[in-house]
PDB file of C-alpha atoms and ligand atoms in Angstrom:
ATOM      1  CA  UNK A   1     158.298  38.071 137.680  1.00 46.00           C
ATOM      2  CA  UNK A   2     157.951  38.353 141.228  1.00 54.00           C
ATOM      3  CA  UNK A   3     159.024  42.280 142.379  1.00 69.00           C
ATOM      4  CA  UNK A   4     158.301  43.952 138.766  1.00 85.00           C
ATOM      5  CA  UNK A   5     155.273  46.034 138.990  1.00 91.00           C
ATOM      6  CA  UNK A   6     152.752  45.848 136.666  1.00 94.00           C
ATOM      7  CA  UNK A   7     152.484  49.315 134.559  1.00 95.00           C
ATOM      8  CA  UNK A   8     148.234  48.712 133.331  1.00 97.00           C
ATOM      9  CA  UNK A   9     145.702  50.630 134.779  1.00 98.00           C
ATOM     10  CA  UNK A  10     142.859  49.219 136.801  1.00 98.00           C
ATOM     11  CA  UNK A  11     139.599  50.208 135.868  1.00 98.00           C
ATOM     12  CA  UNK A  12     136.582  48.571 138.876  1.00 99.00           C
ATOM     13  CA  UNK A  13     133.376  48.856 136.797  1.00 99.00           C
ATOM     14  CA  UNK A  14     130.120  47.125 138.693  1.00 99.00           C
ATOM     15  CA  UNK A  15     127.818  45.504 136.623  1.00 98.00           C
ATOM     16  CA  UNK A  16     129.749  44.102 134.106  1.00 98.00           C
ATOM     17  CA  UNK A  17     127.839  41.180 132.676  1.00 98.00           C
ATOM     18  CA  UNK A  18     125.477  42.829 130.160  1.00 97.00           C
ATOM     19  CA  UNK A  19     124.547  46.480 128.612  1.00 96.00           C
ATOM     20  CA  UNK A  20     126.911  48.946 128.989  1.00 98.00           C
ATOM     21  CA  UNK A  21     128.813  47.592 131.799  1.00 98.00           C
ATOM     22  CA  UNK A  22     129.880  44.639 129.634  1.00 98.00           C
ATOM     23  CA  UNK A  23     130.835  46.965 126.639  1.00 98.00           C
ATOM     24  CA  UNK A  24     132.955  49.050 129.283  1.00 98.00           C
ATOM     25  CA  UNK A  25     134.702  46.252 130.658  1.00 98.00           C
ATOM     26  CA  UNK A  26     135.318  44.983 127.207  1.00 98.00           C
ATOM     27  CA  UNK A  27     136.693  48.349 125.887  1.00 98.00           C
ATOM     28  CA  UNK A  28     138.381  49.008 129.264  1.00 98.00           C
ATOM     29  CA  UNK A  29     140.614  45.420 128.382  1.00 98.00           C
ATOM     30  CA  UNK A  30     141.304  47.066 124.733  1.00 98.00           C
ATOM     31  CA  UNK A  31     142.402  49.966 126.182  1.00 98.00           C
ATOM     32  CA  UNK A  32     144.873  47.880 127.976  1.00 98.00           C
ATOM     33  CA  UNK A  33     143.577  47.839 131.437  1.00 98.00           C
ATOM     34  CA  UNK A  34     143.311  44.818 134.229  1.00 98.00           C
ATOM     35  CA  UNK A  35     139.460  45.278 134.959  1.00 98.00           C
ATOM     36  CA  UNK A  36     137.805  44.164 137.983  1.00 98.00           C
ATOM     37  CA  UNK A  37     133.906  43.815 137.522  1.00 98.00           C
ATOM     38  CA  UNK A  38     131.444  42.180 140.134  1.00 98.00           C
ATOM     39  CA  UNK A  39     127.322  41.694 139.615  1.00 98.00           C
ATOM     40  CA  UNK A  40     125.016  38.911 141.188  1.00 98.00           C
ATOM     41  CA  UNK A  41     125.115  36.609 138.101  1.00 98.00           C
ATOM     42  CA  UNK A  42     127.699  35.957 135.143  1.00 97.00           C
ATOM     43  CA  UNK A  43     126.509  36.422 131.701  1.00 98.00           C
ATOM     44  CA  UNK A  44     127.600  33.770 129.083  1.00 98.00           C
ATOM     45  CA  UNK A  45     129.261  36.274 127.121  1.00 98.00           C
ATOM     46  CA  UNK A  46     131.721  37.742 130.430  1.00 98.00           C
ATOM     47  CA  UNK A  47     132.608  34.310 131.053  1.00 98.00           C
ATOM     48  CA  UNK A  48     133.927  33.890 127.335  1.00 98.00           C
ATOM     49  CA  UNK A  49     135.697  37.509 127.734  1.00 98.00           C
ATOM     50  CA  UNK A  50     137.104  36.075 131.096  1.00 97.00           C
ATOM     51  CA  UNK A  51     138.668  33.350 128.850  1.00 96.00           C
ATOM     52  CA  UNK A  52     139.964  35.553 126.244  1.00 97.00           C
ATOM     53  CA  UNK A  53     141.658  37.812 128.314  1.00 97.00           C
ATOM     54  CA  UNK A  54     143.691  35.799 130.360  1.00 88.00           C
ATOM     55  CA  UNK A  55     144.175  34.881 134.124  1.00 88.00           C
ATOM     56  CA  UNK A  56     145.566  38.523 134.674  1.00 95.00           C
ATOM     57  CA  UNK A  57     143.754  40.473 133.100  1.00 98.00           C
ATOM     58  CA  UNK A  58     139.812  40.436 134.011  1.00 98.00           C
ATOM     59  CA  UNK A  59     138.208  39.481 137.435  1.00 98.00           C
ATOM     60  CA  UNK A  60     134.763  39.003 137.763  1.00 98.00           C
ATOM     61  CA  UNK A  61     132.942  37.938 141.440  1.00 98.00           C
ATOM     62  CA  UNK A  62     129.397  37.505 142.249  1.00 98.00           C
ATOM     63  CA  UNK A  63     128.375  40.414 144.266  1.00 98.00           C
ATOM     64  CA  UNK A  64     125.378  41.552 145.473  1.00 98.00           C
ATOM     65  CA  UNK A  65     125.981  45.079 145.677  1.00 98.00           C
ATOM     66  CA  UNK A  66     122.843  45.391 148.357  1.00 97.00           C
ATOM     67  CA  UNK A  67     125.335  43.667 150.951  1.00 98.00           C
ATOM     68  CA  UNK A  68     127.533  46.230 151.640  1.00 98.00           C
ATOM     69  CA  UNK A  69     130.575  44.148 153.471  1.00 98.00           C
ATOM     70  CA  UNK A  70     130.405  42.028 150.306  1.00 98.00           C
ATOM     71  CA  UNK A  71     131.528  45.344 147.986  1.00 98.00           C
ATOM     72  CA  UNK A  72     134.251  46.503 150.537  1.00 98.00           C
ATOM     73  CA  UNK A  73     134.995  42.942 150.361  1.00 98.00           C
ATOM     74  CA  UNK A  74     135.145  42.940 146.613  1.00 98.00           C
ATOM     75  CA  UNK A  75     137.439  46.492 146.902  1.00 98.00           C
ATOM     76  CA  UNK A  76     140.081  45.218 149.313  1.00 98.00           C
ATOM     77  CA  UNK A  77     140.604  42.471 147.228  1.00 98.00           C
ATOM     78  CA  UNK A  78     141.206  44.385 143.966  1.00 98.00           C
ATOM     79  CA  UNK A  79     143.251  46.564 145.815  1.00 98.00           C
ATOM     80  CA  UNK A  80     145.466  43.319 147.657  1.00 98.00           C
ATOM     81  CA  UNK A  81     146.256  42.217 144.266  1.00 97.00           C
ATOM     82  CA  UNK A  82     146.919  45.374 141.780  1.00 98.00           C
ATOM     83  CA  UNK A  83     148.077  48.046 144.318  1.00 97.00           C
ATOM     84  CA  UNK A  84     146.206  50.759 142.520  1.00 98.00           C
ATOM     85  CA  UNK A  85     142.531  51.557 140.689  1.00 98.00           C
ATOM     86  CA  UNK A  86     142.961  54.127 138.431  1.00 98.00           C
ATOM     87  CA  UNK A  87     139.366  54.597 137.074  1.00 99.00           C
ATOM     88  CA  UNK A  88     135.725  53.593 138.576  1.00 99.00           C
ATOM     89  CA  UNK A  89     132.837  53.352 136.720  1.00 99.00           C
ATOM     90  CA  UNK A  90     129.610  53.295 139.089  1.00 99.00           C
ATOM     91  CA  UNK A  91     127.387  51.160 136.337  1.00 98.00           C
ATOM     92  CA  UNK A  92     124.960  48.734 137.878  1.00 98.00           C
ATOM     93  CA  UNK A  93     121.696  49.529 138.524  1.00 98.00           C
ATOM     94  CA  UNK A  94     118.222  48.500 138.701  1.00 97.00           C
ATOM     95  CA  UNK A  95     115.548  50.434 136.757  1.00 95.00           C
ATOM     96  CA  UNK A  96     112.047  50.827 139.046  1.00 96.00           C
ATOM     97  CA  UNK A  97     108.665  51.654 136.826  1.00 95.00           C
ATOM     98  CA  UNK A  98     105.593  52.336 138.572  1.00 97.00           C
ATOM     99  CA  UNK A  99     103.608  55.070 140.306  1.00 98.00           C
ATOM    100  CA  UNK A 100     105.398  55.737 143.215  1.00 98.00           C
ATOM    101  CA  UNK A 101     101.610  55.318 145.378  1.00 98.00           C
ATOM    102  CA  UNK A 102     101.764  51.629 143.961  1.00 98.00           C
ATOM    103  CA  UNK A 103     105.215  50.515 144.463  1.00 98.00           C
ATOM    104  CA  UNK A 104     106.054  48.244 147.324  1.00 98.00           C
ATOM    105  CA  UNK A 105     108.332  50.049 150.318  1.00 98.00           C
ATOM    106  CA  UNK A 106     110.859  46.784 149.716  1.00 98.00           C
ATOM    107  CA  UNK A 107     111.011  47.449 146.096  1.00 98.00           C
ATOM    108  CA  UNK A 108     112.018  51.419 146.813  1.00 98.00           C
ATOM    109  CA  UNK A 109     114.414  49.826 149.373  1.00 98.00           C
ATOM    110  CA  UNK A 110     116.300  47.590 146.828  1.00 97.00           C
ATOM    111  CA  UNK A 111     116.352  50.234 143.886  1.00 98.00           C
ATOM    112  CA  UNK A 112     117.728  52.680 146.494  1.00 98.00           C
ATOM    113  CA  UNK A 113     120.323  50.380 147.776  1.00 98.00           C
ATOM    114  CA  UNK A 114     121.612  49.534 144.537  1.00 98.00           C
ATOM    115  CA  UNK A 115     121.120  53.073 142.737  1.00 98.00           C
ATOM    116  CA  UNK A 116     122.709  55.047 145.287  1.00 98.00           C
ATOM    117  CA  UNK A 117     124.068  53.414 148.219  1.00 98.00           C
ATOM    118  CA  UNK A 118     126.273  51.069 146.366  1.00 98.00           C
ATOM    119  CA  UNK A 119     127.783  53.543 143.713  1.00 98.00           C
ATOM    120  CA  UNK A 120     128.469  55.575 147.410  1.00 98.00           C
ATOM    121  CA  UNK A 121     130.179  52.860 148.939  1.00 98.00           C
ATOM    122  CA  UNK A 122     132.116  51.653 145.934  1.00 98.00           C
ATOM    123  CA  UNK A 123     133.117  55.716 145.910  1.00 98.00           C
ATOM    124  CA  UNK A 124     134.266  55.391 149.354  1.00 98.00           C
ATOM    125  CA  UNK A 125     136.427  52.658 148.835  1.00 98.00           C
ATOM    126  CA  UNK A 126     137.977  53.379 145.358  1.00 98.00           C
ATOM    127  CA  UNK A 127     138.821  56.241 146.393  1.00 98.00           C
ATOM    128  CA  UNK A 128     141.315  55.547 148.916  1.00 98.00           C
ATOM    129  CA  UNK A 129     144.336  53.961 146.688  1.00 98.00           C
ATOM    130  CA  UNK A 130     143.459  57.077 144.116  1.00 98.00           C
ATOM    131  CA  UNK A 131     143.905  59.612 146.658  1.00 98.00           C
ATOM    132  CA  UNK A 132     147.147  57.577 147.426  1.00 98.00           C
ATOM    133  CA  UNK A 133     148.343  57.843 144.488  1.00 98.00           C
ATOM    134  CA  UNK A 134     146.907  61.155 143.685  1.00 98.00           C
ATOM    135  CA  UNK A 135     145.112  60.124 140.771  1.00 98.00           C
ATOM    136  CA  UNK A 136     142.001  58.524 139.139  1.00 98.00           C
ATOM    137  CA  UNK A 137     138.527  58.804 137.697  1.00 98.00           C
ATOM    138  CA  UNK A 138     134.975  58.275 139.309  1.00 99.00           C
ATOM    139  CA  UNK A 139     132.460  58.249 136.660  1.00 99.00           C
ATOM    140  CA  UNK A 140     128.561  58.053 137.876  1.00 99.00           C
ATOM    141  CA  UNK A 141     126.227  56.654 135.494  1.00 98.00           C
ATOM    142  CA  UNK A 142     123.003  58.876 136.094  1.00 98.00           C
ATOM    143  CA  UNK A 143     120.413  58.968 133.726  1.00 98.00           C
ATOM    144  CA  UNK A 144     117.949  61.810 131.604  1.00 98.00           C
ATOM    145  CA  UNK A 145     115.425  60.856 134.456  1.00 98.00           C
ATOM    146  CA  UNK A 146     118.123  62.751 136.951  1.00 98.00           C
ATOM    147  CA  UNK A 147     117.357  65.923 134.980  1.00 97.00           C
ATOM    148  CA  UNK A 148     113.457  65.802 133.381  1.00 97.00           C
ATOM    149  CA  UNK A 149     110.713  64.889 135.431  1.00 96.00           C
ATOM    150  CA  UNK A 150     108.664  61.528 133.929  1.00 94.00           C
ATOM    151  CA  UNK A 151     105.548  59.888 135.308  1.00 96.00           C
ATOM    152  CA  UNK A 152     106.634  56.183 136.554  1.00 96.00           C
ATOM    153  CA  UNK A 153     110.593  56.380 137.385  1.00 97.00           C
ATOM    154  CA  UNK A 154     110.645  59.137 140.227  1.00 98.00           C
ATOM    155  CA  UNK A 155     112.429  56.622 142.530  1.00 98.00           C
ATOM    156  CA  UNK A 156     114.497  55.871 139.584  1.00 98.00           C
ATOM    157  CA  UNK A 157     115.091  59.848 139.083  1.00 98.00           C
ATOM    158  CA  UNK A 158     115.602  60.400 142.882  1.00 98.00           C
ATOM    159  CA  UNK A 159     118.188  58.185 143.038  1.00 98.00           C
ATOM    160  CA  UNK A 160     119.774  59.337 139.671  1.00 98.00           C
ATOM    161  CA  UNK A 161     119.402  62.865 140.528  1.00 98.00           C
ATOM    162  CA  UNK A 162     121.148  61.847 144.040  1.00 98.00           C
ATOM    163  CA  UNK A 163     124.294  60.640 141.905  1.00 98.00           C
ATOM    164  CA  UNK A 164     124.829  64.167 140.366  1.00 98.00           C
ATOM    165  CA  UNK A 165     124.602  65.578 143.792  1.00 98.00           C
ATOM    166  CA  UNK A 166     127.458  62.492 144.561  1.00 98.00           C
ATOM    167  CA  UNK A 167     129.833  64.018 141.253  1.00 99.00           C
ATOM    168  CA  UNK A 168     129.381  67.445 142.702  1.00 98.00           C
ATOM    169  CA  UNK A 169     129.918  66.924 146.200  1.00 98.00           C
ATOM    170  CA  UNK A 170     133.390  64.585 145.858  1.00 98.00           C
ATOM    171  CA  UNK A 171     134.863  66.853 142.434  1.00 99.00           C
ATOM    172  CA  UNK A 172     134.717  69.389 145.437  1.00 98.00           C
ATOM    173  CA  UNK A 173     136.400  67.114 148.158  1.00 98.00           C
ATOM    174  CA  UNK A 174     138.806  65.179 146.459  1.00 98.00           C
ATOM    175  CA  UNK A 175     139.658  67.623 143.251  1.00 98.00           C
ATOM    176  CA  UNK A 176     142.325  69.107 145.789  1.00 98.00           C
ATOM    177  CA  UNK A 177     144.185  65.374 145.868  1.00 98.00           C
ATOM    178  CA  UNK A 178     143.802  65.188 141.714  1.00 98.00           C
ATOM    179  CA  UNK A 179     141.081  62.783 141.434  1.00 98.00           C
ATOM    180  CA  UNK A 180     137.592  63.521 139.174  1.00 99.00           C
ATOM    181  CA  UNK A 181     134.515  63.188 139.240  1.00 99.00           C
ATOM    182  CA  UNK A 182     132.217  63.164 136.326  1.00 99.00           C
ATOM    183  CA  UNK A 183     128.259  61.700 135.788  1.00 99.00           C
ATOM    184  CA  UNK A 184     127.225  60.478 132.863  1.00 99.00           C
ATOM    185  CA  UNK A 185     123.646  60.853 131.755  1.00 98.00           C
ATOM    186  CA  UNK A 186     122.411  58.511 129.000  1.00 98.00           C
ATOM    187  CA  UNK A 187     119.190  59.239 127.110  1.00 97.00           C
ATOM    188  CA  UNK A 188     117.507  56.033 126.414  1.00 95.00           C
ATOM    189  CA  UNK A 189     119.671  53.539 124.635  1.00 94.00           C
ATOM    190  CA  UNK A 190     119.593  49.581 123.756  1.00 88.00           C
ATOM    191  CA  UNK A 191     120.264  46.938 126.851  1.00 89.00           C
ATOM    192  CA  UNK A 192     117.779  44.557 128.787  1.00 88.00           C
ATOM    193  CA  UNK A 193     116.837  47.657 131.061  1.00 87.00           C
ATOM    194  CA  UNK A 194     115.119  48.949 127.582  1.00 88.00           C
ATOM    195  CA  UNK A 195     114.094  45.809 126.319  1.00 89.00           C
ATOM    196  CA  UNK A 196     110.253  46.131 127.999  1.00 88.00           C
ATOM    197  CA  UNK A 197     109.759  49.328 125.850  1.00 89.00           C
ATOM    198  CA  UNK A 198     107.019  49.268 123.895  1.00 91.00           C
ATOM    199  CA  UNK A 199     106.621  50.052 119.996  1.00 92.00           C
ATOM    200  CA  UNK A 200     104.148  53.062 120.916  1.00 95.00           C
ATOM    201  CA  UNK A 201     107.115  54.204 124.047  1.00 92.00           C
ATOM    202  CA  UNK A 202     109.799  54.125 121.420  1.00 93.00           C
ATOM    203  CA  UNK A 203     108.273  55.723 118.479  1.00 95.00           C
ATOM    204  CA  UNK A 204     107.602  58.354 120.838  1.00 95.00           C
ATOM    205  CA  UNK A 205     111.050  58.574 122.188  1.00 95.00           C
ATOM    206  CA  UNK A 206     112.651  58.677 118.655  1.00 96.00           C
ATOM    207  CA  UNK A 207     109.971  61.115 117.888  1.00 97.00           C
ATOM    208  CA  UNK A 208     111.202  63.865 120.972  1.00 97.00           C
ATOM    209  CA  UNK A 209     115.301  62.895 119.657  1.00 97.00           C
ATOM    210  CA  UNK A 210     116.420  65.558 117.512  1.00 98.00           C
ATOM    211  CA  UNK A 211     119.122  62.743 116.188  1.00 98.00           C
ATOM    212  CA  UNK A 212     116.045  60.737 115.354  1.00 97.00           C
ATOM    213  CA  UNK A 213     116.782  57.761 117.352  1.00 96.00           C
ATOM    214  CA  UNK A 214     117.730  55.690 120.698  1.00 95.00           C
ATOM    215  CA  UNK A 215     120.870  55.550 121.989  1.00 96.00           C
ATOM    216  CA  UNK A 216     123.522  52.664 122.054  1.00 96.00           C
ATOM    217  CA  UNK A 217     126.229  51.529 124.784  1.00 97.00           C
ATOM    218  CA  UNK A 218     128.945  52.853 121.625  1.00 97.00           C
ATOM    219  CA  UNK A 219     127.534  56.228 121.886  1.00 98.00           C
ATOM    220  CA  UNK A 220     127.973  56.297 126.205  1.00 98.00           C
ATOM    221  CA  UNK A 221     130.993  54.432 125.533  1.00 98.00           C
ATOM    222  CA  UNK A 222     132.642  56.796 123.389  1.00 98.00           C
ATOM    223  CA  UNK A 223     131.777  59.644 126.013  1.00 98.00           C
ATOM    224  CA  UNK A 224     133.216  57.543 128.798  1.00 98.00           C
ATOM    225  CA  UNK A 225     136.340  57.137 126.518  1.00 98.00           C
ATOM    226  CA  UNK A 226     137.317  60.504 126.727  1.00 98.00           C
ATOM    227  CA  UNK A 227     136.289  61.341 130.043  1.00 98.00           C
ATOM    228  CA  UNK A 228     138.994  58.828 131.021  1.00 98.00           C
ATOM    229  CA  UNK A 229     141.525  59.758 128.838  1.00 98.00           C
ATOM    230  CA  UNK A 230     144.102  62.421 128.958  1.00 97.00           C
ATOM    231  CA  UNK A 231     141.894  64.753 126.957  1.00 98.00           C
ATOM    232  CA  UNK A 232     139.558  65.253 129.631  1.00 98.00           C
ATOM    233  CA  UNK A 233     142.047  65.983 132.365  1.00 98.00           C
ATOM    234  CA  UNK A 234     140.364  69.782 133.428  1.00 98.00           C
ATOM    235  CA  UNK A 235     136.894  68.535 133.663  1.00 98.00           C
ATOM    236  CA  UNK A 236     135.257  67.543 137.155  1.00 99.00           C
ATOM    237  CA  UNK A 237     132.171  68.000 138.734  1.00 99.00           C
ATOM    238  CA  UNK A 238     129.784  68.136 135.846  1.00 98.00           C
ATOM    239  CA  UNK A 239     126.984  65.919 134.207  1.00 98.00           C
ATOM    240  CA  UNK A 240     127.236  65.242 130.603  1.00 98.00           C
ATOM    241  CA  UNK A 241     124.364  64.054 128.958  1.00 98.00           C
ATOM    242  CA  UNK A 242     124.367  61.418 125.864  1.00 98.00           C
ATOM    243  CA  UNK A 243     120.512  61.805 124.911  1.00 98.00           C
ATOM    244  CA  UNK A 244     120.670  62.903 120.803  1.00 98.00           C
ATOM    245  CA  UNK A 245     118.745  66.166 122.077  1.00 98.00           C
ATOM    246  CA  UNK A 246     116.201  64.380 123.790  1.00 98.00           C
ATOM    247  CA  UNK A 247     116.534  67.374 126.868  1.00 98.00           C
ATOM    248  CA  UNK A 248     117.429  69.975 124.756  1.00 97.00           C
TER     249      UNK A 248
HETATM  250  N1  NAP B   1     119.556  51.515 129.255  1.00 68.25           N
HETATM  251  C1  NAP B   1     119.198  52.789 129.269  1.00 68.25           C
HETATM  252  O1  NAP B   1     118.425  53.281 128.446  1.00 68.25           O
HETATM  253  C2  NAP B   1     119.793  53.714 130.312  1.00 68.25           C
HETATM  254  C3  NAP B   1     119.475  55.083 130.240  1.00 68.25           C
HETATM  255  C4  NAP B   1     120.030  55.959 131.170  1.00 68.25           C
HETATM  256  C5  NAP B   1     120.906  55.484 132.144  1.00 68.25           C
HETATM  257  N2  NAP B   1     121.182  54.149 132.201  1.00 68.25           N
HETATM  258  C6  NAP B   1     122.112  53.704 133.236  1.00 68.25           C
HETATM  259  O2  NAP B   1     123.247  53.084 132.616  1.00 68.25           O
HETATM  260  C7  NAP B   1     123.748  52.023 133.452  1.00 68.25           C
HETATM  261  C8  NAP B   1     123.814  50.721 132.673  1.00 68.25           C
HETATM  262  O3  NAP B   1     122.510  50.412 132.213  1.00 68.25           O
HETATM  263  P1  NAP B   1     122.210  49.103 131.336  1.00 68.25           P
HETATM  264  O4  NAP B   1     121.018  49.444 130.520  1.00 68.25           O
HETATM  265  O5  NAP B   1     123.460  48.603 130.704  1.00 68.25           O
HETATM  266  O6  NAP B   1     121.724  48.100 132.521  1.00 68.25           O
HETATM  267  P2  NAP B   1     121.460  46.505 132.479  1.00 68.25           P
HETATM  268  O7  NAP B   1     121.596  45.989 131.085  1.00 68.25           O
HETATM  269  O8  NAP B   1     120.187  46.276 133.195  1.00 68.25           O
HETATM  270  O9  NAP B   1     122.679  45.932 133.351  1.00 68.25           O
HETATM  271  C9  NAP B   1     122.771  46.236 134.733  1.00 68.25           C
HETATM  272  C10 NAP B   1     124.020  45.579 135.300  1.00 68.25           C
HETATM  273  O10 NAP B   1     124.042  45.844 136.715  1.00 68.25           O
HETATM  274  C11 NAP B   1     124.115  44.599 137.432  1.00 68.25           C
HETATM  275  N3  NAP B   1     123.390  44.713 138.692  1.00 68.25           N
HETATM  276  C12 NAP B   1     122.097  45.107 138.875  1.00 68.25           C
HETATM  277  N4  NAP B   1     121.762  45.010 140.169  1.00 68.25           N
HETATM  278  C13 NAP B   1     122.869  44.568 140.822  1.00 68.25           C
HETATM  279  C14 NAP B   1     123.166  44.265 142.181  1.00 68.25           C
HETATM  280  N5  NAP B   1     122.243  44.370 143.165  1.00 68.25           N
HETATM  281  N6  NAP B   1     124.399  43.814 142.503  1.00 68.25           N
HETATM  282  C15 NAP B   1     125.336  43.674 141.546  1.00 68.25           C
HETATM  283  N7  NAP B   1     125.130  43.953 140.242  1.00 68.25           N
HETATM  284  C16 NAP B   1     123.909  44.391 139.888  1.00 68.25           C
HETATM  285  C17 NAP B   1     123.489  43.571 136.477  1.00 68.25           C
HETATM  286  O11 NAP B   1     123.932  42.241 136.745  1.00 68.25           O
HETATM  287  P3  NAP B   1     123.066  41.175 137.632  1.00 68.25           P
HETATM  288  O12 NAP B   1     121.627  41.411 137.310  1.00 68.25           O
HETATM  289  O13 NAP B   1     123.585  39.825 137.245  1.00 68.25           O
HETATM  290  O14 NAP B   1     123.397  41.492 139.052  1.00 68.25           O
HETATM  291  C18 NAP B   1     124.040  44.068 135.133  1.00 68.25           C
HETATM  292  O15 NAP B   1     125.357  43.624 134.958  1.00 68.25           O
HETATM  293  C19 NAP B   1     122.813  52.002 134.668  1.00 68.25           C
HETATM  294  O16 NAP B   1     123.352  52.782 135.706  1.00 68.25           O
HETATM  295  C20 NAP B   1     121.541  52.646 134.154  1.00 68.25           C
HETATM  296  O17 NAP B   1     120.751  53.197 135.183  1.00 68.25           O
HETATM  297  C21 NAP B   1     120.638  53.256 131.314  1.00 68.25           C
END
């Protein structure tokens, strides 16, 4: 085999042991990708996927995405071993609830690290084989909280809202070399981040959803589908929410 390239794409999505990130990576390997993923612990159910799909397929590392030489770490070696990423998918995140007088300086810290400064440095670095080989996708996973003010998640929001700012800013700089860059903004849908919801929260929620419900990773996943497909190859630059009408 050696000196035959290897025609899949390579899709880097962070976070890929639960929620969303683990039905990306999952869809990204049915799609017939190679998918690198990275997040501090492995889930039960990525380690089973890691045996499914093979020894060349899926590679997962544990990464704390706070220690920055550790993600340009995990980068260069994606990059050694496929040549190419052809999509990113800026996924992990922390949420942070609380009023922002109440909440601990180190806690605003860690949310910011992981919420904006890694999704920036995995941009940095992902972008550099894509503007090689004048393609790719970077897709930002912001949030409804990047767009509607809400008592208790204006850290959460700030650094959401600082992702959009991210999309805009690069579709400008690297649109010129063929690369895109789209955020996605999720209303609220069903993961672990949601889990400590309460009954009165998501009656409420469903309540303000003119689709009369909460969200699901199929419904972001679908979006992120396209936005990475061929169909999608003239938009850049813009945030697309997923809410049901929640902001509408
Ligand atoms: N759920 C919602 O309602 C909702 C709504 C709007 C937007 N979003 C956004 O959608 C994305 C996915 O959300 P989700 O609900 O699927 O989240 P989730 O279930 O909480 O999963 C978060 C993922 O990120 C990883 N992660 C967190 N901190 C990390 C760190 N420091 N280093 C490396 N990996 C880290 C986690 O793994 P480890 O903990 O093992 O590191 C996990 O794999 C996020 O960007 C979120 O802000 C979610």
């Amino acid at each position: 085999m050696s000196g035959t390239v290897d025609p899949r794409p390579v899709a880097v999505v962070s976070g890929g042991s639960r929620g969303l990130g683990l039905a990306l990576v999952t869809d990204f390997l049915r799609r017939g990708y190679r998918v690198e993923t990275f997040s501090r612990t492995e889930s039960a159910e990525l380690a089973a996927l890691r045996e499914s799909a093979g020894p060349d397929a899926l590679f997962w590392s544990a990464v704390d995405g706070t220690d920055a030489d550790a993600v340009e770490e995990f980068v260069r070696t994606a990059v050694r071993r496929h040549r190419r990423i052809d999509v990113l998918v800026n996924n992990a995140a922390v949420g942070l609830e609380g009023l922002l007088t109440l909440t601990a300086p180190a806690a605003i810290d860690a949310a910011l690290r992981t919420n904006v400064a890694l999704p920036v440095l995995l941009a940095r670095a992902c972008l550099k084989p894509m503007l090689a080989r004048r393609d790719g996708v970077v897709i930002n996973l912001s949030s409804i909280n990047a767009l509607r003010g809400q008592t208790g998640v204006a850290v959460y929001g700030a650094a959401k809202a600082a992702l959009d700012g991210l999309t805009r800013g690069l579709a400008r700089e690297v649109g010129p070399a063929g690369v895109r860059v789209v955020s996605v903004a999720p209303g609220y849908f069903e993961s672990e981040m949601t889990a400590g919801i309460s009954a009165d929260q998501r009656r409420r929620i469903v309540r303000r959803t003119p689709l009369g419900r909460l969200g699901s990773t199929e419904d972001v996943l679908g979006v992120i589908r396209f936005l990475t497909s061929p169909a999608a190859s003239f938009i850049t630059g813009q945030t697309i929410t997923v809410d049901g009408g929640y902001t509408c």
